[in-house]
CSV table of C-alpha atoms and ligand atoms in Angstrom, one decimal:
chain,number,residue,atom,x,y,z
A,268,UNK,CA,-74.3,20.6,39.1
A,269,UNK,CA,-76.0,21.2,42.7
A,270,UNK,CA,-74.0,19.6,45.3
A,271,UNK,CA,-75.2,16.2,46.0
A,272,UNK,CA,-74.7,16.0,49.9
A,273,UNK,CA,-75.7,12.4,50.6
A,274,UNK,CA,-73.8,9.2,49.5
A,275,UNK,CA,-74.9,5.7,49.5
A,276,UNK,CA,-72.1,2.7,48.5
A,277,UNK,CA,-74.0,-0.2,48.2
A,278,UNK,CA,-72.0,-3.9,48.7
A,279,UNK,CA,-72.7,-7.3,47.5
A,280,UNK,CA,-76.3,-7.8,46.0
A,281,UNK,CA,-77.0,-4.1,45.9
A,282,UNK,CA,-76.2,-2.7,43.2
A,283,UNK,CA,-79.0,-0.3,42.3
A,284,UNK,CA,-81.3,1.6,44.5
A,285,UNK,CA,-84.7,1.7,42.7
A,286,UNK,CA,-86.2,4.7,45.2
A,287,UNK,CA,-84.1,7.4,43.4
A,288,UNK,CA,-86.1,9.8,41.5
A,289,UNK,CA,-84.6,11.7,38.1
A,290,UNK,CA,-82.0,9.6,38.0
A,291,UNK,CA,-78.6,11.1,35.6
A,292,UNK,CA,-75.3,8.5,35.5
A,293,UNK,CA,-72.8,10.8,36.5
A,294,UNK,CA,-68.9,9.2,35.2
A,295,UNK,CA,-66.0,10.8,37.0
A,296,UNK,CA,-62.2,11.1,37.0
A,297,UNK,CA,-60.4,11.6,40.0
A,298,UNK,CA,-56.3,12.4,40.9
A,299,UNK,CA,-56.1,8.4,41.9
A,300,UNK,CA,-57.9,7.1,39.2
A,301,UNK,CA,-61.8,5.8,37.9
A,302,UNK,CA,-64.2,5.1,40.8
A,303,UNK,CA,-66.0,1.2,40.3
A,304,UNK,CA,-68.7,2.8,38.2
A,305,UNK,CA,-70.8,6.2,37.5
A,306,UNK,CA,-72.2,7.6,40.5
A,307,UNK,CA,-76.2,7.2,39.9
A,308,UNK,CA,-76.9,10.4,41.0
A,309,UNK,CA,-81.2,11.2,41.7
A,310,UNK,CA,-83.4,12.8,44.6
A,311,UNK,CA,-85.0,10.8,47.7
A,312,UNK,CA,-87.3,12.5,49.9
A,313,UNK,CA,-86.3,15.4,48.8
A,314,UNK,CA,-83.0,15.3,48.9
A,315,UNK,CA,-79.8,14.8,46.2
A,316,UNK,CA,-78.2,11.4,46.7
A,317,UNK,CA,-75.5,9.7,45.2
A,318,UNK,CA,-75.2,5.7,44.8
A,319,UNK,CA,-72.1,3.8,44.1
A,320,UNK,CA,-72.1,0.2,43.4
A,321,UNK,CA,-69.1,-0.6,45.2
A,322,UNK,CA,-68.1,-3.2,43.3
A,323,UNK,CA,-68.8,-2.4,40.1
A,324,UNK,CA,-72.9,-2.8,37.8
A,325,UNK,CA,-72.5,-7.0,37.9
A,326,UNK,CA,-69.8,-7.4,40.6
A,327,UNK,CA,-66.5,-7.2,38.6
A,328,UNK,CA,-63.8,-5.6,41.1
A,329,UNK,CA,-62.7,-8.0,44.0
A,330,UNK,CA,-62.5,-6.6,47.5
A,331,UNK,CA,-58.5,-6.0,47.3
A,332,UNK,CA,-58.9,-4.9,43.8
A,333,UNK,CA,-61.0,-1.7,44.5
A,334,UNK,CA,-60.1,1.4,44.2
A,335,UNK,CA,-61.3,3.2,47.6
A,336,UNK,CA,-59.5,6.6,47.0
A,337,UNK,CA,-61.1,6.9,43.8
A,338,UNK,CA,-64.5,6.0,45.1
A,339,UNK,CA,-64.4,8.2,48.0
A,340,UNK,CA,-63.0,10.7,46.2
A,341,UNK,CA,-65.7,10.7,43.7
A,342,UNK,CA,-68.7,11.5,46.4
A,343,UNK,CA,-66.3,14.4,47.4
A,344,UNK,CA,-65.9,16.1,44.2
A,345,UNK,CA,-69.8,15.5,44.7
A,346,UNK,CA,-70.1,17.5,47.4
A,347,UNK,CA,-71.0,14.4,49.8
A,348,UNK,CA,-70.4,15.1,53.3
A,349,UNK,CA,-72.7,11.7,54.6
A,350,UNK,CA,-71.6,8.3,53.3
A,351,UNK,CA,-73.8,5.4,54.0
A,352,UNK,CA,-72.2,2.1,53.2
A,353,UNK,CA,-74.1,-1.0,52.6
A,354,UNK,CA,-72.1,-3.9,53.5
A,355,UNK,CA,-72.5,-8.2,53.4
A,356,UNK,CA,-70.9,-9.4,56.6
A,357,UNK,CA,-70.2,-12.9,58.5
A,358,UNK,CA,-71.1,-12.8,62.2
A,359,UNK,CA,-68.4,-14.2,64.4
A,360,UNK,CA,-71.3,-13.7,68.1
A,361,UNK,CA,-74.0,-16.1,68.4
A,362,UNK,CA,-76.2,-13.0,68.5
A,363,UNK,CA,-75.9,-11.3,65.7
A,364,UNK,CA,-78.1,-14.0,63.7
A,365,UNK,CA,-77.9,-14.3,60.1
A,366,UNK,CA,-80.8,-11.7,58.9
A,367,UNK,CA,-79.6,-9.2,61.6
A,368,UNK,CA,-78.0,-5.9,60.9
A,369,UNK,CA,-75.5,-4.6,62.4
A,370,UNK,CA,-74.4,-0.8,62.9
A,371,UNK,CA,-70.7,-1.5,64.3
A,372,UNK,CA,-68.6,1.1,65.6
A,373,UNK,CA,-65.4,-0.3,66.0
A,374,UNK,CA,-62.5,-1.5,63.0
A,375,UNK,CA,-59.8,-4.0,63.0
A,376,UNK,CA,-58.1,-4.0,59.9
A,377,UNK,CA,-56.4,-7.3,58.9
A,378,UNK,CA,-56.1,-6.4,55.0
A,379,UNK,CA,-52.7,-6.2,53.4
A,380,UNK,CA,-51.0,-3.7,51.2
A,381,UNK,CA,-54.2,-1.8,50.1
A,382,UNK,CA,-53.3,1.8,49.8
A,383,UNK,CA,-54.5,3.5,52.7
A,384,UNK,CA,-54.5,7.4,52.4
A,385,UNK,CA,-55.2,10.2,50.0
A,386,UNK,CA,-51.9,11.6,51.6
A,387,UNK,CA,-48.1,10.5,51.2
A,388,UNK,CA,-45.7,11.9,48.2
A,389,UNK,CA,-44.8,15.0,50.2
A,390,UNK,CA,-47.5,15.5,52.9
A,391,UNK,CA,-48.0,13.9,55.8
A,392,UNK,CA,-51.7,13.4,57.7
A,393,UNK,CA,-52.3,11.7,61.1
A,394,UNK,CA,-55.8,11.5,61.5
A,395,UNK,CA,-57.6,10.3,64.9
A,396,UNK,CA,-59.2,7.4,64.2
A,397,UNK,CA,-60.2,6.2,67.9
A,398,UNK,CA,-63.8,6.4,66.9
A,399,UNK,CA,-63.9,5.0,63.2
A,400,UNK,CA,-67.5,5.4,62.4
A,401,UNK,CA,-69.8,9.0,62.8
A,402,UNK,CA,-71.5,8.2,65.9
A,403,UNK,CA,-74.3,10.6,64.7
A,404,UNK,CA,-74.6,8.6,61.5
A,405,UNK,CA,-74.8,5.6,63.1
A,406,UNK,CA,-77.7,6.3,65.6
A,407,UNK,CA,-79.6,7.9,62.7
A,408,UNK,CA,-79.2,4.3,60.6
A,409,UNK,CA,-79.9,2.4,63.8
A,410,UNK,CA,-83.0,4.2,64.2
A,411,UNK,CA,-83.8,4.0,60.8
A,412,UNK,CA,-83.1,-0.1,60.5
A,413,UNK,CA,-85.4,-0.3,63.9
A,414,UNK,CA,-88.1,1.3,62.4
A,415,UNK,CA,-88.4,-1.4,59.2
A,416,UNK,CA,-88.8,-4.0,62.3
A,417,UNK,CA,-85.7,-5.8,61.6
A,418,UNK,CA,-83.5,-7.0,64.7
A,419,UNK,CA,-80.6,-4.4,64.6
A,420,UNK,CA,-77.7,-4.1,66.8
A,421,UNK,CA,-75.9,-0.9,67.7
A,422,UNK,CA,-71.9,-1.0,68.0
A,423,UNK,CA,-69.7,-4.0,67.5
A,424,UNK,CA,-66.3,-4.9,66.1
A,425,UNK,CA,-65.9,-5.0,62.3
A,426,UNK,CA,-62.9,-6.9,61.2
A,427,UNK,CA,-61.7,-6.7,57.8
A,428,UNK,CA,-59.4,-9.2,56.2
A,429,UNK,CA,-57.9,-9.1,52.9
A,430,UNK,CA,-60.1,-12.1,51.4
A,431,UNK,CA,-61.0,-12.7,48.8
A,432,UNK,CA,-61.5,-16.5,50.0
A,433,UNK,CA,-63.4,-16.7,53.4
A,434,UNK,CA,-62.0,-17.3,56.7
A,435,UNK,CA,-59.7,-20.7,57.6
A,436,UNK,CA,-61.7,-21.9,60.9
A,437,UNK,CA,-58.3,-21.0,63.0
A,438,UNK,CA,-58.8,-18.0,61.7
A,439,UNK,CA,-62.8,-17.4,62.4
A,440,UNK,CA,-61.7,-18.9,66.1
A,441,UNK,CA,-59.0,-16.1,66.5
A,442,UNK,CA,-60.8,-13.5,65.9
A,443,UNK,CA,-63.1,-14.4,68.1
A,444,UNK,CA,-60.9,-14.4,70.9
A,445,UNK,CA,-60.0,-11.0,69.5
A,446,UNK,CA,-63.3,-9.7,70.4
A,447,UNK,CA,-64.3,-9.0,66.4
A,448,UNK,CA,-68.1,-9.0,66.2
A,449,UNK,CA,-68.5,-9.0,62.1
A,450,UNK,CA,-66.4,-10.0,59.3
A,451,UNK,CA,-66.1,-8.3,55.9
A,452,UNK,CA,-63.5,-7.1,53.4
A,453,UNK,CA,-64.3,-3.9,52.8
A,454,UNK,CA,-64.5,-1.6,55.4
A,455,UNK,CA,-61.0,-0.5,55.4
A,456,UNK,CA,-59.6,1.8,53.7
A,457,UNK,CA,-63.1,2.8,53.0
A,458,UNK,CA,-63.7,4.3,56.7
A,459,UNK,CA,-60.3,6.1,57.1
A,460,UNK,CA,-60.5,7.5,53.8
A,461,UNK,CA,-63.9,9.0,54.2
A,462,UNK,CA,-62.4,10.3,57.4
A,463,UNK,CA,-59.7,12.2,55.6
A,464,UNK,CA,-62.5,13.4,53.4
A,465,UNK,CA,-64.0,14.6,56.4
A,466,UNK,CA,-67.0,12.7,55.4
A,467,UNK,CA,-69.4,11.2,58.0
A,468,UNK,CA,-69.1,7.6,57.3
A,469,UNK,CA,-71.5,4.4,59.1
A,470,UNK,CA,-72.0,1.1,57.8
A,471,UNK,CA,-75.7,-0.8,57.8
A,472,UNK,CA,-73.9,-4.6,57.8
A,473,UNK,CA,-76.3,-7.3,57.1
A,474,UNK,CA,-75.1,-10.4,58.4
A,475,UNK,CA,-75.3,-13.1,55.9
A,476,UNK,CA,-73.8,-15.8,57.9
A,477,UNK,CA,-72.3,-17.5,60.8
A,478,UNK,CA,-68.6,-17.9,59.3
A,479,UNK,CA,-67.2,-21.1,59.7
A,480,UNK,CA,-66.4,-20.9,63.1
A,481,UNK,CA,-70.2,-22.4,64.5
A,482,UNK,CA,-70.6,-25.9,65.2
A,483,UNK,CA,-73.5,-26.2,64.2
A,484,UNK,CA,-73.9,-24.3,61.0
A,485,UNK,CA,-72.7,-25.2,57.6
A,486,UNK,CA,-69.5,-23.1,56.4
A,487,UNK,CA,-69.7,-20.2,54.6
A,488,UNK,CA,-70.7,-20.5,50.6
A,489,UNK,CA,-71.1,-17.9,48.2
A,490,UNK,CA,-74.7,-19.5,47.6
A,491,UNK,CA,-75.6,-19.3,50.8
A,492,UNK,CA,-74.6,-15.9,51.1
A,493,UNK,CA,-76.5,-14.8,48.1
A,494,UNK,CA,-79.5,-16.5,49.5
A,495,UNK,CA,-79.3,-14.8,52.5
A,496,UNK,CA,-78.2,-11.3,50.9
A,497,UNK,CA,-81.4,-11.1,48.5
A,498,UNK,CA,-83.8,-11.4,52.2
A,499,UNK,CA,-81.5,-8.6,53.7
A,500,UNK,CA,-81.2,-6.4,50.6
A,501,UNK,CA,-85.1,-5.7,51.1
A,502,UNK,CA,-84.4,-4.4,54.6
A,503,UNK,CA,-81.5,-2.1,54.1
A,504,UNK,CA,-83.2,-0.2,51.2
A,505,UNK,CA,-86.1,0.2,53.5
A,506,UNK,CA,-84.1,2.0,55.9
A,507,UNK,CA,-82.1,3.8,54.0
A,508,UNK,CA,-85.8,5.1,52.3
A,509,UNK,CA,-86.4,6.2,56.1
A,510,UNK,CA,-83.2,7.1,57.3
A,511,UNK,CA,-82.4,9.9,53.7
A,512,UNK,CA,-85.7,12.3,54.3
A,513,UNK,CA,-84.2,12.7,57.9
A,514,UNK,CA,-80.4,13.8,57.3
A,515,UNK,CA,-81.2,17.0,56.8
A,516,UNK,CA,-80.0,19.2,59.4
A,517,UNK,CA,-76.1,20.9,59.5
A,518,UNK,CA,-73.6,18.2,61.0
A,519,UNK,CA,-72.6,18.6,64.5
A,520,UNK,CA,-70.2,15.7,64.9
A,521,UNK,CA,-66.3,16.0,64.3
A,522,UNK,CA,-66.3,14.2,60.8
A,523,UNK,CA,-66.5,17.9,58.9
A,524,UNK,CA,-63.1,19.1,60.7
A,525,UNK,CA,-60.8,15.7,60.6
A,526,UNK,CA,-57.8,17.5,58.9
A,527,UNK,CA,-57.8,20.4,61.2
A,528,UNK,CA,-55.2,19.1,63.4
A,529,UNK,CA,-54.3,16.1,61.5
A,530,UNK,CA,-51.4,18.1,58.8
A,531,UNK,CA,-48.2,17.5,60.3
A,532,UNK,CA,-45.9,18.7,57.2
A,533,UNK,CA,-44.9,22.9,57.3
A,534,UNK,CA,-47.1,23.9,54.5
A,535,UNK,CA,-43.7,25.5,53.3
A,536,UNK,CA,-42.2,21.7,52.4
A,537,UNK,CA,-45.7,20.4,51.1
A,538,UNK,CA,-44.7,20.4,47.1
A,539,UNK,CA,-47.1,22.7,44.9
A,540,UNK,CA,-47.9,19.9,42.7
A,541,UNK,CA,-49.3,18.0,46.1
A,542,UNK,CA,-51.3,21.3,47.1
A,543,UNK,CA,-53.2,21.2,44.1
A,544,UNK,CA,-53.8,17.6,43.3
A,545,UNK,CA,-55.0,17.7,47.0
A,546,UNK,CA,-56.6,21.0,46.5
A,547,UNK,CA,-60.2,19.6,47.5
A,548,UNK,CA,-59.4,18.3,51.1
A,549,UNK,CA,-55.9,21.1,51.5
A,550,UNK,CA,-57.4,24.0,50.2
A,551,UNK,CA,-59.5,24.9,53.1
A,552,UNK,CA,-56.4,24.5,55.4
A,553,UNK,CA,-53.8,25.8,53.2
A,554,UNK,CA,-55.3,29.0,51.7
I,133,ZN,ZN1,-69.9,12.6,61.4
């Protein structure tokens, strides 16, 4: 199959993107499992894109519950080397309204026990992880979200907790004081192991809500989240209609080289069976 070099994982309420063209379900199997669902895999302006329900056709697989190396994974074996993600957040800032999207470009990770790597079992991988989303991604999708007229903010702090209940108001307050901008429960491991894919990775978040932090508001339901997700879902397939046609030139961020210095294990102790199971992000390095 040609190499498909443009992802899209879409979060709650999108789970289809209608704009692909010559649409084929591609099903794969990948060293840490199934992915949430076949990659739809079709052509957008011109180019070969691949879209991953993250959740699963219907929303079956909880945030904790998903696979992420799998999923990842999957756009690799693809030949993906740009991963949009489409992602329902709360706000925790007075100004990022409900209706607003956000681009962020910062991670706190308050999720427990999720596996976090591709690595382990014989191998060990420190990646940098100072800057957790592509900057060059980012700007693209910011330009991209501007375009469809929608308020859209550039940067901000994206903390994920473990959910899947909603946020306790001590909780919402804390991280506040924490300097998080968003909320969601999916952005780690997602982002770090798109990173150790050395795939480009930036998230469109469309803020569904206040949380349950804001006085004024009422607290977060999953009705009025849908409400608010079915307005926003217009909006981010919009942009991502604008932003595709545009990715076309060679990459020229850092994304494409994360493992460079990032293998700490002498190749000599890194077991064979590792090597190979790994073979897709090692070989490059190893051979
Ligand atoms: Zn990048």
């Amino acid at each position: 199959m040609e190499p498909v070099r443009i992802g899209i994982i879409g979060g709650s309420g999108v789970y289809q993107m209608e704009a692909l063209e010559n649409v084929k379900e591609v099903w794969l199997d990948t060293p840490f499992g199934v992915p949430s669902d076949a990659y739809i895999v079709g052509t957008l302006g011109g180019q070969r894109v691949a879209f991953l329900p993250r959740h699963g056709r219907g929303h079956r697989i909880m945030p904790g519950e998903l696979n992420s190396r799998a999923n990842i994974w999957g756009f690799k074996m693809l030949g993906v080397e740009r991963l949009i993600s489409i992602s329902a957040c709360g706000s925790l800032k007075e100004e990022y309204a409900p209706g607003h999207i956000v681009i962020p470009d910062q991670l706190f990770d308050r999720t427990r026990g999720r596996p976090l790597s591709f690595f382990g079992n014989g191998i060990v991988v420190h990646i940098s992880f100072a800057e957790p989303f592509c900057p060059e991604l980012s700007r693209a999708l910011y330009e991209a979200v501007q375009e469809t007229g929608a308020t859209v903010h550039l940067g901000g702090t994206f903390i994920t907790i473990e959910g899947p209940r909603f946020s306790t108001k001590a909780e919402s307050h804390i991280f506040r004081q924490w300097g998080a901008d968003i909320i969601g429960m999916t952005a780690v491991p997602e982002a770090q192991l798109a990173r150790e894919a050395e795939i480009c990775y930036a998230t469109m978040a469309h803020v569904t809500d206040y949380d349950v932090w804001h006085e004024t508001e009422k607290s977060v339901t999953v009705e009025m989240v849908v409400q608010q997700l079915l307005k926003n879902t217009e909006i981010t397939k919009q942009a991502i209609q604008r932003v595709i046609p545009k990715l076309t030139d060679p990459r020229t961020c850092q994304c494409g080289n994360a493992l460079q210095n990032a293998i700490i294990t002498d190749p000599k102790y890194i077991p064979p069976a590792v090597k190979t199971r790994l073979g897709l992000l090692l070989d490059k390095y190893l051979k």
